[in-house]
XYZ file of C-alpha atoms in Angstrom:
182
model
C 10.464 -25.671 14.960
C 13.254 -27.406 13.090
C 14.019 -25.486 9.868
C 14.307 -28.758 7.961
C 10.726 -29.715 8.826
C 9.425 -26.972 6.543
C 12.395 -26.188 4.382
C 14.091 -22.816 4.651
C 15.413 -20.464 2.025
C 16.937 -17.026 2.500
C 18.917 -14.663 0.333
C 20.925 -11.543 1.072
C 21.688 -9.105 -1.764
C 24.065 -6.130 -1.664
C 23.872 -3.000 -3.785
C 20.284 -3.339 -4.961
C 17.575 -0.795 -4.261
C 14.273 -1.960 -2.834
C 12.247 -1.017 -5.933
C 14.485 -3.070 -8.230
C 14.409 -5.969 -5.811
C 10.638 -5.994 -5.438
C 10.217 -5.964 -9.230
C 12.690 -8.825 -9.586
C 10.907 -10.889 -6.930
C 7.444 -9.806 -8.144
C 6.514 -8.134 -4.865
C 4.070 -5.250 -4.442
C 5.896 -2.521 -2.529
C 2.548 -0.830 -1.759
C 1.717 -3.790 0.557
C 4.798 -3.231 2.748
C 3.969 -3.524 6.470
C 6.127 -3.997 9.595
C 6.882 -7.619 10.455
C 9.196 -9.771 12.536
C 10.800 -12.839 10.983
C 9.016 -14.986 13.586
C 5.690 -13.891 12.050
C 6.468 -14.455 8.368
C 5.581 -18.144 8.193
C 1.935 -17.498 9.084
C 1.751 -14.542 6.694
C 3.456 -16.503 3.936
C 0.942 -19.323 4.316
C -1.987 -16.864 4.335
C -0.988 -14.515 1.513
C 2.479 -15.576 0.257
C 4.148 -12.569 1.916
C 7.923 -12.326 1.899
C 10.016 -10.914 4.747
C 12.327 -8.162 3.507
C 15.044 -6.791 5.785
C 17.398 -3.916 4.947
C 20.644 -3.686 6.920
C 24.060 -2.201 6.133
C 23.576 -1.985 2.353
C 22.217 -5.558 2.158
C 18.619 -6.682 1.695
C 17.605 -10.026 3.186
C 14.632 -11.973 1.826
C 12.794 -14.924 3.422
C 11.592 -17.109 1.791
C 13.728 -16.503 -1.267
C 13.922 -19.765 -3.232
C 17.678 -19.238 -3.059
C 18.918 -21.919 -5.407
C 22.395 -21.325 -6.830
C 21.141 -20.099 -10.203
C 18.829 -17.516 -8.618
C 21.610 -16.316 -6.311
C 23.935 -16.011 -9.312
C 21.413 -14.217 -11.515
C 20.591 -11.441 -9.011
C 24.265 -10.446 -8.921
C 24.464 -9.435 -12.575
C 25.323 -5.757 -12.794
C 27.938 -5.693 -10.042
C 26.010 -7.004 -7.040
C 26.830 -9.600 -4.396
C 24.418 -12.190 -3.016
C 24.351 -14.966 -0.457
C 21.916 -17.836 -0.350
C 21.232 -20.365 2.397
C 18.635 -23.053 1.938
C 17.646 -26.280 3.612
C 15.160 -28.794 2.336
C 12.901 -31.239 4.152
C 15.278 -34.089 3.290
C 18.045 -32.701 5.517
C 20.129 -31.168 2.715
C 21.689 -27.730 3.097
C 23.238 -25.382 0.559
C 25.283 -22.180 0.834
C 26.070 -19.996 -2.189
C 28.014 -16.750 -2.551
C 27.896 -14.967 -5.906
C 29.340 -11.742 -7.258
C 29.053 -10.048 -10.656
C 26.929 -12.806 -12.187
C 29.249 -15.636 -11.105
C 29.110 -18.216 -8.316
C 32.252 -17.623 -6.272
C 31.736 -20.271 -3.570
C 29.149 -23.010 -3.201
C 29.189 -25.683 -0.509
C 27.145 -27.855 1.800
C 27.380 -26.234 5.255
C 26.946 -29.650 6.854
C 30.171 -30.918 5.253
C 32.132 -28.190 3.433
C 35.173 -30.339 2.733
C 37.496 -28.994 0.076
C 36.496 -31.612 -2.503
C 32.794 -30.747 -2.199
C 33.201 -27.004 -2.729
C 32.640 -25.453 -6.112
C 32.631 -22.045 -7.786
C 35.180 -19.730 -9.342
C 37.146 -19.439 -6.076
C 36.020 -22.196 -3.659
C 38.254 -20.849 -0.866
C 37.349 -17.156 -1.196
C 35.562 -17.146 2.184
C 38.023 -19.297 4.132
C 39.440 -16.274 5.977
C 35.937 -15.507 7.276
C 35.320 -19.097 8.365
C 38.047 -19.059 11.067
C 36.596 -20.100 14.399
C 33.303 -21.292 12.933
C 32.357 -24.913 13.446
C 31.713 -26.892 10.290
C 32.331 -30.612 9.933
C 35.522 -30.263 7.898
C 37.102 -33.712 8.001
C 36.590 -37.277 9.170
C 39.199 -36.655 11.888
C 36.937 -33.941 13.309
C 34.102 -36.462 13.551
C 36.141 -38.650 15.869
C 37.823 -35.962 17.958
C 35.314 -33.136 18.102
C 32.039 -33.842 16.287
C 29.949 -30.992 14.919
C 26.183 -31.470 14.909
C 24.082 -30.215 11.987
C 22.474 -27.317 13.933
C 25.943 -26.027 14.830
C 26.998 -26.148 11.168
C 23.887 -24.161 10.186
C 24.601 -21.664 12.985
C 28.121 -21.356 11.600
C 26.721 -20.699 8.098
C 24.525 -17.950 9.559
C 27.517 -16.508 11.428
C 29.454 -16.536 8.139
C 26.611 -14.575 6.528
C 26.843 -12.094 9.406
C 30.581 -11.729 8.827
C 30.098 -11.129 5.103
C 27.263 -8.619 5.632
C 29.174 -7.077 8.572
C 26.133 -7.385 10.815
C 25.007 -9.279 13.868
C 22.885 -11.952 12.206
C 20.597 -12.319 15.235
C 20.218 -8.740 16.451
C 20.338 -6.929 13.102
C 18.473 -9.438 10.955
C 16.460 -12.053 12.771
C 15.268 -10.248 15.898
C 14.612 -6.791 14.435
C 11.322 -5.784 12.934
C 11.596 -5.261 9.185
C 8.902 -5.590 6.502
C 6.639 -8.095 4.901
C 5.618 -7.557 1.324
C 2.927 -9.456 -0.556
C 3.348 -10.657 -4.135
C 2.177 -8.525 -7.034
C -1.218 -9.444 -8.375
């Protein structure tokens, strides 16, 4: 299914322990059970479960309601966080925050320089080499990039930042689902 049809929101947080994270997201750690990402939609609809994946010092959360302010706020106290979200209107957002500040924020579908924001809008440029985003109007004419490829590139960028294989380590592995606190 197309991620835009339902909306999609994920967050990755570094240097947070699971207990702190579950309190922050109001999740009941006692309800933790094994789960694949492919199963979380049904569980989320049934009981509002959240998929929680721990890899390489990062914790991934789906769905995460990863708006820029939430991504920024979870980084207070020396953490890093990444957020990727897409809404049903075809909009996409990528945010990288560190130490309570948004470092880079951009639309993965068109991350032109003038649309980027944050304290250091080019902080991740070195990790974006070889990824396919629609960078300029010239690219549209010579070598167009479709939206799914831009989203795949955003996910690959997340993999580069987290130093993991986004598919094998995150999306295909079994991790946990955790229900909300009562």
